[in-house]
Amino acid sequence: DKSKTIQFVDWLHLKTDIGKGKISDYLGLGRKTLSHWNREVQHRCHSSVFKKCLIKNPNQATTSEVNVIKELLSDPSKAHWGIPSIQGWAVKKKLCFLSVSSWYNYNRLLKIRASISRFKKTKFSPLRAKFVNEIWHADITLFTTLDGIRNYIYTVKDNFSRKTLLWKVATSVSAQIRLETIQEALNFAFPNGEGEIRLVTDGGPENDNLTIKEFIDSSQISINHQIALKDIVQSNSMVEASYRCLKTHFLYGKKIANTEELIKYIDFYFHDHDFIRPHSAHKIYTPDEVYNGADPKISLREVFREAGVRRREVNKSSGCGVC
């Protein structure tokens, strides 16, 4: 404990008349460390999450910013949002201009959300499109409702924007249903019937079959169908990761009685994912906004710089009663 260490050094200095610098050397702290600790203890501020005086340490979040972090990270309606999405939403709504790393730090200090284990990085570069409708991903995942029905969730997702172009729930694995989802997604993305895409799927029977091959061969739109981990070294990880988020962070824990109820939950989730929640890859933008032209590489440097100036002004003028 820093406070007890400083008290011990002060007591030993008065008792023996040994210099505080020599005492810090003996304790293995270092004189600069002891001096830094001494300033922290003398200017401890209970208005600060870091317990550091807001006036003497003006770069830390203001009280109002900390309150925004507490409110949004505790909001039940955003419990399935990741911290980067909440941070982007707060910046977009002009509520708080702190970096993602700062949000993680304050979350750790405030102990609001439990940490989430990260997936291991792959040894190869993941698929990354350079523009909308360049690469699509199609996949299905299983969710069993309380009535025992096995429901298969079909999706088609755009790689660049991360937007879910088409989703459908069915009670069987079917090449015909897979075909219908691809056709509907193509009609949505290419209404004039012209274009070309790279379609990535896994090697499941609903994807790798004669029905799909015949459609691709006869389609006016050029479709380069690639099987993940077979035709390319990459997996279908982008859509697989979205399924993990859907089920782990949203569906699991809910008592979903039947397919009809599941469809309502999924409809809410994908609307929220595509139109409401900023995606971590897009800073302040949603997948739909990026799909429709928003620049995911937008620079927020000037916004954060101006917010930093205002933050220092607010903290320097704060009256915490200590300084």
Protein backbone atom coordinates (compact mmCIF):
# COMPACT_ATOMS: atom_id res chain seq x y z
CA ASP A 1 0.00 0.00 0.00
CA LYS A 2 1.48 3.34 -1.08
CA SER A 3 0.01 5.29 1.83
CA LYS A 4 1.45 2.91 4.44
CA THR A 5 4.84 2.95 2.71
CA ILE A 6 4.96 6.75 2.79
CA GLN A 7 3.92 6.73 6.47
CA PHE A 8 6.67 4.22 7.28
CA VAL A 9 9.31 6.28 5.44
CA ASP A 10 8.20 9.45 7.27
CA TRP A 11 8.26 7.67 10.64
CA LEU A 12 11.70 6.13 10.02
CA HIS A 13 13.07 9.48 8.85
CA LEU A 14 11.89 11.22 12.03
CA LYS A 15 13.01 8.34 14.26
CA THR A 16 16.53 7.92 12.86
CA ASP A 17 17.17 11.16 11.01
CA ILE A 18 18.14 9.10 7.96
CA GLY A 19 17.39 10.86 4.69
CA LYS A 20 14.23 9.77 2.83
CA GLY A 21 16.31 9.21 -0.30
CA LYS A 22 18.54 6.69 1.45
CA ILE A 23 15.49 4.97 2.95
CA SER A 24 13.89 4.63 -0.50
CA ASP A 25 17.17 3.19 -1.85
CA TYR A 26 17.26 0.69 1.01
CA LEU A 27 13.65 -0.33 0.32
CA GLY A 28 14.50 -0.77 -3.35
CA LEU A 29 11.90 1.76 -4.48
CA GLY A 30 14.01 4.42 -6.07
CA ARG A 31 13.88 8.09 -5.16
CA LYS A 32 11.71 9.10 -8.12
CA THR A 33 9.19 6.38 -7.31
CA LEU A 34 9.01 7.47 -3.67
CA SER A 35 8.56 11.10 -4.73
CA HIS A 36 5.79 10.09 -7.16
CA TRP A 37 4.03 8.03 -4.50
CA ASN A 38 4.32 10.87 -2.03
CA ARG A 39 2.57 13.26 -4.46
CA GLU A 40 -0.20 10.71 -5.06
CA VAL A 41 -0.81 10.24 -1.33
CA GLN A 42 -0.70 13.95 -0.52
CA HIS A 43 -3.05 14.84 -3.35
CA ARG A 44 -5.36 11.83 -3.23
CA CYS A 45 -8.75 12.74 -4.66
CA HIS A 46 -11.90 10.71 -4.04
CA SER A 47 -13.59 12.36 -7.02
CA SER A 48 -11.18 10.54 -9.33
CA VAL A 49 -11.33 6.87 -10.33
CA PHE A 50 -7.52 6.86 -10.19
CA LYS A 51 -7.61 8.66 -6.80
CA LYS A 52 -5.41 11.33 -8.34
CA CYS A 53 -6.09 15.03 -7.98
CA LEU A 54 -8.06 16.21 -11.00
CA ILE A 55 -6.33 19.60 -10.93
CA LYS A 56 -2.81 18.22 -10.83
CA ASN A 57 -3.67 15.35 -13.24
CA PRO A 58 -6.09 17.02 -15.68
CA ASN A 59 -5.76 14.46 -18.50
CA GLN A 60 -7.88 11.87 -16.72
CA ALA A 61 -11.59 11.57 -17.49
CA THR A 62 -13.88 14.19 -16.03
CA THR A 63 -16.55 13.21 -13.54
CA SER A 64 -19.25 13.53 -16.22
CA GLU A 65 -17.28 11.29 -18.61
CA VAL A 66 -16.87 8.65 -15.92
CA ASN A 67 -20.63 8.81 -15.28
CA VAL A 68 -21.28 8.24 -19.01
CA ILE A 69 -18.99 5.20 -18.96
CA LYS A 70 -20.76 3.79 -15.89
CA GLU A 71 -24.20 4.37 -17.38
CA LEU A 72 -23.50 2.89 -20.82
CA LEU A 73 -21.49 -0.12 -19.65
CA SER A 74 -24.30 -0.93 -17.19
CA ASP A 75 -27.14 -0.37 -19.68
CA PRO A 76 -29.09 -3.67 -20.03
CA SER A 77 -30.10 -2.80 -23.59
CA LYS A 78 -26.40 -2.74 -24.54
CA ALA A 79 -25.33 -5.82 -22.60
CA HIS A 80 -24.66 -7.67 -25.88
CA TRP A 81 -22.58 -4.79 -27.28
CA GLY A 82 -18.81 -4.94 -27.08
CA ILE A 83 -16.93 -2.09 -25.38
CA PRO A 84 -15.58 -0.76 -28.75
CA SER A 85 -19.16 -0.51 -30.05
CA ILE A 86 -20.29 1.38 -26.95
CA GLN A 87 -17.28 3.70 -27.19
CA GLY A 88 -18.07 4.40 -30.86
CA TRP A 89 -21.72 5.06 -30.03
CA ALA A 90 -20.71 7.50 -27.24
CA VAL A 91 -18.43 9.40 -29.63
CA LYS A 92 -21.11 9.44 -32.32
CA LYS A 93 -23.70 10.82 -29.88
CA LYS A 94 -21.11 13.34 -28.53
CA LEU A 95 -21.42 11.96 -25.01
CA CYS A 96 -17.81 11.03 -24.33
CA PHE A 97 -14.60 11.43 -26.34
CA LEU A 98 -12.27 8.86 -24.82
CA SER A 99 -10.31 6.20 -26.71
CA VAL A 100 -11.26 2.51 -26.70
CA SER A 101 -8.22 1.70 -24.54
CA SER A 102 -9.38 4.29 -21.97
CA TRP A 103 -12.81 2.66 -21.86
CA TYR A 104 -11.19 -0.69 -21.17
CA ASN A 105 -9.05 0.85 -18.42
CA TYR A 106 -11.99 2.53 -16.71
CA ASN A 107 -14.07 -0.62 -17.02
CA ARG A 108 -11.28 -2.55 -15.29
CA LEU A 109 -10.96 0.04 -12.51
CA LEU A 110 -14.72 0.38 -12.03
CA LYS A 111 -15.22 -3.41 -12.32
CA ILE A 112 -18.40 -3.06 -14.38
CA ARG A 113 -17.96 -5.81 -16.95
CA ALA A 114 -16.11 -9.08 -16.66
CA SER A 115 -13.22 -9.49 -19.08
CA ILE A 116 -13.86 -11.59 -22.19
CA SER A 117 -11.25 -14.03 -23.43
CA ARG A 118 -9.86 -13.16 -26.84
CA PHE A 119 -9.65 -15.54 -29.77
CA LYS A 120 -6.17 -16.65 -30.80
CA LYS A 121 -4.70 -14.82 -33.77
CA THR A 122 -4.28 -16.79 -36.97
CA LYS A 123 -0.90 -17.24 -38.63
CA PHE A 124 -2.21 -15.94 -41.96
CA SER A 125 -3.95 -12.73 -43.02
CA PRO A 126 -7.75 -12.91 -42.74
CA LEU A 127 -9.93 -12.08 -45.73
CA ARG A 128 -10.42 -8.33 -46.02
CA ALA A 129 -12.40 -6.77 -48.87
CA LYS A 130 -11.43 -3.37 -50.23
CA PHE A 131 -14.97 -2.31 -51.09
CA VAL A 132 -18.63 -3.22 -50.60
CA ASN A 133 -19.93 -6.36 -52.37
CA GLU A 134 -16.45 -7.61 -53.21
CA ILE A 135 -16.46 -10.59 -50.80
CA TRP A 136 -19.50 -12.25 -49.23
CA HIS A 137 -19.70 -14.95 -46.59
CA ALA A 138 -22.53 -17.49 -46.31
CA ASP A 139 -23.00 -19.93 -43.46
CA ILE A 140 -25.55 -21.53 -41.11
CA THR A 141 -25.60 -22.15 -37.38
CA LEU A 142 -27.82 -24.26 -35.14
CA PHE A 143 -29.99 -23.12 -32.24
CA THR A 144 -32.40 -25.47 -30.43
CA THR A 145 -35.49 -23.89 -28.87
CA LEU A 146 -37.20 -25.14 -25.69
CA ASP A 147 -39.69 -27.19 -27.68
CA GLY A 148 -36.80 -29.32 -28.94
CA ILE A 149 -36.88 -28.00 -32.52
CA ARG A 150 -33.50 -27.64 -34.20
CA ASN A 151 -33.45 -24.27 -35.94
CA TYR A 152 -30.87 -23.41 -38.59
CA ILE A 153 -29.99 -19.75 -39.00
CA TYR A 154 -28.84 -18.95 -42.55
CA THR A 155 -26.98 -15.70 -43.26
CA VAL A 156 -25.21 -13.91 -46.09
CA LYS A 157 -22.76 -11.25 -44.89
CA ASP A 158 -20.77 -8.57 -46.71
CA ASN A 159 -17.09 -8.68 -45.74
CA PHE A 160 -16.23 -4.98 -46.13
CA SER A 161 -19.16 -3.50 -44.22
CA ARG A 162 -19.94 -6.53 -41.99
CA LYS A 163 -23.61 -5.98 -42.87
CA THR A 164 -25.93 -9.00 -42.82
CA LEU A 165 -27.45 -8.81 -46.28
CA LEU A 166 -29.90 -11.66 -45.76
CA TRP A 167 -30.90 -13.98 -42.92
CA LYS A 168 -33.45 -16.76 -42.67
CA VAL A 169 -34.46 -19.35 -40.08
CA ALA A 170 -35.39 -22.88 -41.18
CA THR A 171 -35.77 -26.26 -39.51
CA SER A 172 -33.60 -28.15 -41.99
CA VAL A 173 -30.25 -28.00 -43.77
CA SER A 174 -31.18 -27.49 -47.39
CA ALA A 175 -29.40 -26.60 -50.62
CA GLN A 176 -32.64 -25.00 -51.86
CA ILE A 177 -32.88 -22.68 -48.84
CA ARG A 178 -29.20 -21.78 -49.20
CA LEU A 179 -29.86 -20.98 -52.85
CA GLU A 180 -32.84 -18.79 -51.96
CA THR A 181 -30.78 -16.75 -49.49
CA ILE A 182 -28.05 -16.17 -52.08
CA GLN A 183 -30.60 -15.21 -54.74
CA GLU A 184 -32.34 -12.72 -52.43
CA ALA A 185 -29.02 -11.19 -51.38
CA LEU A 186 -28.01 -10.80 -55.04
CA ASN A 187 -31.34 -9.17 -55.89
CA PHE A 188 -30.82 -6.72 -53.03
CA ALA A 189 -27.20 -5.86 -53.84
CA PHE A 190 -27.41 -5.94 -57.66
CA PRO A 191 -30.93 -4.84 -58.66
CA ASN A 192 -29.84 -4.29 -62.28
CA GLY A 193 -28.66 -7.91 -62.50
CA GLU A 194 -25.03 -7.03 -63.22
CA GLY A 195 -21.93 -7.37 -61.07
CA GLU A 196 -19.45 -9.82 -59.64
CA ILE A 197 -18.73 -11.17 -56.17
CA ARG A 198 -16.46 -13.62 -54.39
CA LEU A 199 -18.64 -15.96 -52.30
CA VAL A 200 -16.93 -17.79 -49.43
CA THR A 201 -18.65 -20.71 -47.67
CA ASP A 202 -17.61 -23.81 -45.79
CA GLY A 203 -17.82 -27.26 -47.35
CA GLY A 204 -21.21 -28.15 -45.85
CA PRO A 205 -23.73 -30.05 -48.03
CA GLU A 206 -25.97 -27.01 -48.27
CA ASN A 207 -23.13 -25.07 -49.96
CA ASP A 208 -21.17 -27.60 -52.00
CA ASN A 209 -23.75 -29.28 -54.23
CA LEU A 210 -25.08 -29.46 -57.78
CA THR A 211 -27.95 -27.04 -57.11
CA ILE A 212 -25.58 -24.23 -56.12
CA LYS A 213 -23.10 -25.04 -58.90
CA GLU A 214 -25.82 -24.95 -61.59
CA PHE A 215 -27.10 -21.63 -60.29
CA ILE A 216 -23.62 -20.10 -60.31
CA ASP A 217 -22.98 -21.34 -63.85
CA SER A 218 -26.24 -19.85 -65.14
CA SER A 219 -26.21 -16.59 -63.14
CA GLN A 220 -25.78 -13.30 -65.00
CA ILE A 221 -23.80 -12.06 -62.02
CA SER A 222 -20.26 -13.43 -61.94
CA ILE A 223 -19.89 -15.51 -58.74
CA ASN A 224 -16.51 -16.90 -57.71
CA HIS A 225 -17.50 -19.56 -55.16
CA GLN A 226 -14.65 -20.58 -52.82
CA ILE A 227 -14.71 -23.23 -50.10
CA ALA A 228 -12.95 -22.07 -46.92
CA LEU A 229 -9.91 -24.15 -45.88
CA LYS A 230 -10.07 -25.95 -49.23
CA ASP A 231 -9.92 -23.46 -52.07
CA ILE A 232 -8.37 -20.81 -49.79
CA VAL A 233 -6.26 -21.06 -46.62
CA GLN A 234 -8.60 -18.84 -44.62
CA SER A 235 -11.61 -20.09 -42.70
CA ASN A 236 -15.09 -18.60 -42.87
CA SER A 237 -14.23 -16.84 -39.62
CA MET A 238 -16.00 -13.53 -40.16
CA VAL A 239 -19.46 -15.07 -40.27
CA GLU A 240 -18.53 -17.70 -37.68
CA ALA A 241 -17.46 -14.96 -35.26
CA SER A 242 -20.77 -13.16 -35.78
CA TYR A 243 -22.60 -16.38 -34.87
CA ARG A 244 -20.57 -16.67 -31.65
CA CYS A 245 -21.59 -13.14 -30.72
CA LEU A 246 -25.24 -13.80 -31.62
CA LYS A 247 -25.51 -16.94 -29.52
CA THR A 248 -23.03 -16.34 -26.68
CA HIS A 249 -23.81 -12.69 -26.00
CA PHE A 250 -27.48 -12.58 -26.92
CA LEU A 251 -29.44 -15.82 -27.38
CA TYR A 252 -27.91 -18.01 -24.68
CA GLY A 253 -29.56 -17.44 -21.32
CA LYS A 254 -32.89 -16.52 -22.88
CA LYS A 255 -35.78 -18.95 -22.61
CA ILE A 256 -36.84 -19.09 -26.26
CA ALA A 257 -39.89 -21.31 -26.57
CA ASN A 258 -40.19 -21.95 -30.29
CA THR A 259 -39.13 -20.99 -33.81
CA GLU A 260 -41.58 -18.07 -34.00
CA GLU A 261 -40.13 -16.53 -30.85
CA LEU A 262 -36.56 -17.18 -32.04
CA ILE A 263 -37.27 -15.29 -35.27
CA LYS A 264 -38.36 -12.23 -33.26
CA TYR A 265 -35.13 -12.28 -31.23
CA ILE A 266 -32.99 -12.70 -34.33
CA ASP A 267 -34.85 -9.92 -36.16
CA PHE A 268 -34.09 -7.58 -33.24
CA TYR A 269 -30.45 -8.66 -33.09
CA PHE A 270 -29.63 -8.17 -36.76
CA HIS A 271 -31.45 -4.83 -36.89
CA ASP A 272 -29.48 -3.72 -33.84
CA HIS A 273 -26.21 -5.11 -35.30
CA ASP A 274 -26.60 -3.55 -38.74
CA PHE A 275 -28.42 -0.27 -38.11
CA ILE A 276 -27.93 0.78 -34.47
CA ARG A 277 -24.65 -0.49 -33.03
CA PRO A 278 -21.33 0.91 -34.33
CA HIS A 279 -19.06 -1.94 -35.37
CA SER A 280 -15.64 -2.17 -33.72
CA ALA A 281 -14.02 -2.22 -37.18
CA HIS A 282 -15.81 0.99 -38.23
CA LYS A 283 -15.17 3.28 -35.21
CA ILE A 284 -18.41 5.31 -35.01
CA TYR A 285 -20.27 3.77 -37.96
CA THR A 286 -22.74 0.90 -38.24
CA PRO A 287 -22.40 -1.81 -40.90
CA ASP A 288 -25.34 -0.28 -42.81
CA GLU A 289 -23.72 3.17 -42.84
CA VAL A 290 -20.47 1.73 -44.21
CA TYR A 291 -22.40 -0.37 -46.74
CA ASN A 292 -24.01 2.84 -47.97
CA GLY A 293 -20.79 4.81 -48.30
CA ALA A 294 -19.54 5.95 -44.86
CA ASP A 295 -15.74 5.83 -44.55
CA PRO A 296 -14.69 3.33 -41.84
CA LYS A 297 -11.20 4.88 -41.84
CA ILE A 298 -12.51 8.24 -40.63
CA SER A 299 -9.92 10.11 -38.57
CA LEU A 300 -11.07 11.16 -35.10
CA ARG A 301 -7.72 12.68 -34.09
CA GLU A 302 -8.92 16.28 -34.17
CA VAL A 303 -12.12 15.42 -32.30
CA PHE A 304 -10.15 13.73 -29.52
CA ARG A 305 -7.61 16.57 -29.43
CA GLU A 306 -10.34 19.18 -28.90
CA ALA A 307 -12.01 16.97 -26.30
CA GLY A 308 -8.67 16.66 -24.48
CA VAL A 309 -8.36 20.44 -24.29
CA ARG A 310 -11.87 20.77 -22.85
CA ARG A 311 -11.20 17.89 -20.42
CA ARG A 312 -8.11 19.59 -19.00
CA GLU A 313 -9.99 22.87 -18.61
CA VAL A 314 -12.84 21.13 -16.74
CA ASN A 315 -10.53 19.18 -14.44
CA LYS A 316 -8.31 22.19 -13.66
CA SER A 317 -11.37 24.19 -12.61
CA SER A 318 -12.85 21.41 -10.49
CA GLY A 319 -13.19 22.02 -6.77
CA CYS A 320 -12.63 18.65 -5.10
CA GLY A 321 -11.83 20.20 -1.71
CA VAL A 322 -8.33 18.70 -1.53
CA CYS A 323 -6.25 21.25 -3.46
